[in-house]
Amino acid sequence: MTTLTAGRPATRRAGFDGLLRSEWTKLRTVRSTTWSLAAMAAISVGLMSFIAWVIMRQWGTFSPEDQAVMAAEPLQIIIDQPVFISQLIVAVLGVMVVSAEYTTGMIRSTLQAQPRRLQVLGAKVVVFAALMFAVGELLSFAAFFAGRWVMSDHIQVELGDPGIARSVFGAGLFLTVLGLFSLAFGAIVRHTAGAITGVLGLILIVSNLTILLPGSWGDHVHAWMPTNAGQLIFKPSLPPDTLLTQWQGLAVFSGWTVLLLVVAGYLFRTRDA
């Protein structure tokens, strides 16, 4: 609908629902999204099932002690390993949700169509969070049931076992929060290679190196690193000396993510496109 303002035509801007549709269209039509999600599915279900099958084929060659360890921690195979690799894909995809628009210059067109920048960033967050939650949960439960079937001759695991349902559900939550954490990184840095390097460096290097810090303060720093804390949510049980519970760990990771999103929102609103 067009109205006249001071002798000039003015077009009513799309509301937030229009922004959501626009962001969803951009996200689903980019080839990198399709290939990234396909890779996640191949890793979470396909590669994990193959690894589990190989391990079960060699079951008789393992010592009774090794068999007992694997039987006691079946999610090490069917959840931990797929998440460890899938998190790298999610981190890259999250960064590119924002940074790719800066690389191509499309962000200028987006902000011309909707100058309310926080609404633009909010729409990106909502759409990507919904996608990651749906895909993360679907693949987590698919991986569980596929792995459970492959290992059923030697290892029995059920959703009703202590901590199992929460761990499988938590794996999807972890990937969702990680996606938003990476999106915030992309919005802050605005350079795809730089943001990806920063996120993966934090996940793979910095988080692991903090375990070398001495004393109890080093233990606390290590425990409160974003992904170190977040990964607790898909652990069925924790050692008694663990500083955070599973849900506390997810809360810490979510807190880091909210903080980064606040910084990203401020910079997104105040910096030139």
PDB file of N, CA, C and O in Angstrom, residues 45-71:
ATOM      1  N   VAL A  45      24.590 -39.479  11.215  1.00  0.00           N
ATOM      2  CA  VAL A  45      23.925 -40.773  11.065  1.00  0.00           C
ATOM      3  C   VAL A  45      24.789 -41.741  10.262  1.00  0.00           C
ATOM      4  O   VAL A  45      25.072 -42.855  10.703  1.00  0.00           O
ATOM      5  N   GLY A  46      25.217 -41.322   9.090  1.00  0.00           N
ATOM      6  CA  GLY A  46      25.947 -42.236   8.214  1.00  0.00           C
ATOM      7  C   GLY A  46      27.311 -42.642   8.738  1.00  0.00           C
ATOM      8  O   GLY A  46      27.588 -43.840   8.929  1.00  0.00           O
ATOM      9  N   LEU A  47      28.183 -41.655   8.981  1.00  0.00           N
ATOM     10  CA  LEU A  47      29.537 -41.969   9.444  1.00  0.00           C
ATOM     11  C   LEU A  47      29.509 -42.616  10.822  1.00  0.00           C
ATOM     12  O   LEU A  47      30.248 -43.571  11.085  1.00  0.00           O
ATOM     13  N   MET A  48      28.648 -42.108  11.710  1.00  0.00           N
ATOM     14  CA  MET A  48      28.561 -42.699  13.049  1.00  0.00           C
ATOM     15  C   MET A  48      28.135 -44.163  12.970  1.00  0.00           C
ATOM     16  O   MET A  48      28.685 -45.024  13.657  1.00  0.00           O
ATOM     17  N   SER A  49      27.136 -44.468  12.139  1.00  0.00           N
ATOM     18  CA  SER A  49      26.667 -45.854  12.012  1.00  0.00           C
ATOM     19  C   SER A  49      27.769 -46.753  11.479  1.00  0.00           C
ATOM     20  O   SER A  49      27.923 -47.903  11.931  1.00  0.00           O
ATOM     21  N   PHE A  50      28.542 -46.249  10.542  1.00  0.00           N
ATOM     22  CA  PHE A  50      29.645 -47.050   9.996  1.00  0.00           C
ATOM     23  C   PHE A  50      30.698 -47.317  11.064  1.00  0.00           C
ATOM     24  O   PHE A  50      31.186 -48.444  11.201  1.00  0.00           O
ATOM     25  N   ILE A  51      31.066 -46.273  11.822  1.00  0.00           N
ATOM     26  CA  ILE A  51      32.052 -46.455  12.890  1.00  0.00           C
ATOM     27  C   ILE A  51      31.549 -47.451  13.930  1.00  0.00           C
ATOM     28  O   ILE A  51      32.288 -48.336  14.386  1.00  0.00           O
ATOM     29  N   ALA A  52      30.284 -47.303  14.310  1.00  0.00           N
ATOM     30  CA  ALA A  52      29.708 -48.232  15.291  1.00  0.00           C
ATOM     31  C   ALA A  52      29.700 -49.652  14.749  1.00  0.00           C
ATOM     32  O   ALA A  52      29.980 -50.620  15.486  1.00  0.00           O
ATOM     33  N   TRP A  53      29.389 -49.814  13.471  1.00  0.00           N
ATOM     34  CA  TRP A  53      29.366 -51.148  12.849  1.00  0.00           C
ATOM     35  C   TRP A  53      30.760 -51.775  12.869  1.00  0.00           C
ATOM     36  O   TRP A  53      30.910 -52.958  13.180  1.00  0.00           O
ATOM     37  N   VAL A  54      31.781 -50.974  12.547  1.00  0.00           N
ATOM     38  CA  VAL A  54      33.154 -51.485  12.557  1.00  0.00           C
ATOM     39  C   VAL A  54      33.549 -51.921  13.971  1.00  0.00           C
ATOM     40  O   VAL A  54      34.155 -52.985  14.169  1.00  0.00           O
ATOM     41  N   ILE A  55      33.182 -51.100  14.961  1.00  0.00           N
ATOM     42  CA  ILE A  55      33.520 -51.444  16.353  1.00  0.00           C
ATOM     43  C   ILE A  55      32.823 -52.731  16.774  1.00  0.00           C
ATOM     44  O   ILE A  55      33.428 -53.606  17.414  1.00  0.00           O
ATOM     45  N   MET A  56      31.563 -52.884  16.409  1.00  0.00           N
ATOM     46  CA  MET A  56      30.828 -54.094  16.794  1.00  0.00           C
ATOM     47  C   MET A  56      31.390 -55.325  16.082  1.00  0.00           C
ATOM     48  O   MET A  56      31.402 -56.419  16.656  1.00  0.00           O
ATOM     49  N   ARG A  57      31.860 -55.151  14.849  1.00  0.00           N
ATOM     50  CA  ARG A  57      32.459 -56.273  14.124  1.00  0.00           C
ATOM     51  C   ARG A  57      33.729 -56.760  14.807  1.00  0.00           C
ATOM     52  O   ARG A  57      34.080 -57.935  14.731  1.00  0.00           O
ATOM     53  N   GLN A  58      34.414 -55.854  15.508  1.00  0.00           N
ATOM     54  CA  GLN A  58      35.663 -56.205  16.187  1.00  0.00           C
ATOM     55  C   GLN A  58      35.457 -56.442  17.676  1.00  0.00           C
ATOM     56  O   GLN A  58      36.430 -56.505  18.426  1.00  0.00           O
ATOM     57  N   TRP A  59      34.239 -56.599  18.087  1.00  0.00           N
ATOM     58  CA  TRP A  59      33.918 -56.683  19.511  1.00  0.00           C
ATOM     59  C   TRP A  59      34.705 -57.780  20.212  1.00  0.00           C
ATOM     60  O   TRP A  59      35.208 -57.606  21.329  1.00  0.00           O
ATOM     61  N   GLY A  60      34.844 -58.911  19.573  1.00  0.00           N
ATOM     62  CA  GLY A  60      35.527 -60.032  20.195  1.00  0.00           C
ATOM     63  C   GLY A  60      37.007 -59.810  20.406  1.00  0.00           C
ATOM     64  O   GLY A  60      37.635 -60.536  21.206  1.00  0.00           O
ATOM     65  N   THR A  61      37.584 -58.823  19.725  1.00  0.00           N
ATOM     66  CA  THR A  61      39.018 -58.568  19.868  1.00  0.00           C
ATOM     67  C   THR A  61      39.336 -57.635  21.038  1.00  0.00           C
ATOM     68  O   THR A  61      40.504 -57.490  21.399  1.00  0.00           O
ATOM     69  N   PHE A  62      38.308 -57.039  21.618  1.00  0.00           N
ATOM     70  CA  PHE A  62      38.533 -56.111  22.731  1.00  0.00           C
ATOM     71  C   PHE A  62      38.630 -56.869  24.044  1.00  0.00           C
ATOM     72  O   PHE A  62      38.007 -57.927  24.221  1.00  0.00           O
ATOM     73  N   SER A  63      39.397 -56.328  24.952  1.00  0.00           N
ATOM     74  CA  SER A  63      39.506 -56.925  26.279  1.00  0.00           C
ATOM     75  C   SER A  63      38.193 -56.738  27.032  1.00  0.00           C
ATOM     76  O   SER A  63      37.404 -55.833  26.711  1.00  0.00           O
ATOM     77  N   PRO A  64      37.931 -57.579  28.045  1.00  0.00           N
ATOM     78  CA  PRO A  64      36.714 -57.402  28.844  1.00  0.00           C
ATOM     79  C   PRO A  64      36.614 -56.009  29.470  1.00  0.00           C
ATOM     80  O   PRO A  64      35.518 -55.466  29.595  1.00  0.00           O
ATOM     81  N   GLU A  65      37.756 -55.438  29.822  1.00  0.00           N
ATOM     82  CA  GLU A  65      37.741 -54.093  30.406  1.00  0.00           C
ATOM     83  C   GLU A  65      37.281 -53.053  29.391  1.00  0.00           C
ATOM     84  O   GLU A  65      36.458 -52.182  29.700  1.00  0.00           O
ATOM     85  N   ASP A  66      37.794 -53.142  28.149  1.00  0.00           N
ATOM     86  CA  ASP A  66      37.387 -52.212  27.098  1.00  0.00           C
ATOM     87  C   ASP A  66      35.910 -52.392  26.751  1.00  0.00           C
ATOM     88  O   ASP A  66      35.192 -51.414  26.501  1.00  0.00           O
ATOM     89  N   GLN A  67      35.458 -53.624  26.714  1.00  0.00           N
ATOM     90  CA  GLN A  67      34.049 -53.877  26.439  1.00  0.00           C
ATOM     91  C   GLN A  67      33.163 -53.259  27.515  1.00  0.00           C
ATOM     92  O   GLN A  67      32.109 -52.673  27.214  1.00  0.00           O
ATOM     93  N   ALA A  68      33.599 -53.380  28.759  1.00  0.00           N
ATOM     94  CA  ALA A  68      32.819 -52.818  29.860  1.00  0.00           C
ATOM     95  C   ALA A  68      32.741 -51.298  29.764  1.00  0.00           C
ATOM     96  O   ALA A  68      31.697 -50.695  30.023  1.00  0.00           O
ATOM     97  N   VAL A  69      33.851 -50.670  29.371  1.00  0.00           N
ATOM     98  CA  VAL A  69      33.871 -49.210  29.237  1.00  0.00           C
ATOM     99  C   VAL A  69      32.920 -48.768  28.135  1.00  0.00           C
ATOM    100  O   VAL A  69      32.132 -47.817  28.310  1.00  0.00           O
ATOM    101  N   MET A  70      32.962 -49.436  26.991  1.00  0.00           N
ATOM    102  CA  MET A  70      32.090 -49.056  25.878  1.00  0.00           C
ATOM    103  C   MET A  70      30.627 -49.318  26.207  1.00  0.00           C
ATOM    104  O   MET A  70      29.744 -48.536  25.838  1.00  0.00           O
ATOM    105  N   ALA A  71      30.352 -50.418  26.928  1.00  0.00           N
ATOM    106  CA  ALA A  71      28.976 -50.718  27.308  1.00  0.00           C
ATOM    107  C   ALA A  71      28.436 -49.709  28.314  1.00  0.00           C
ATOM    108  O   ALA A  71      27.244 -49.393  28.317  1.00  0.00           O
TER     109      ALA A  71
END
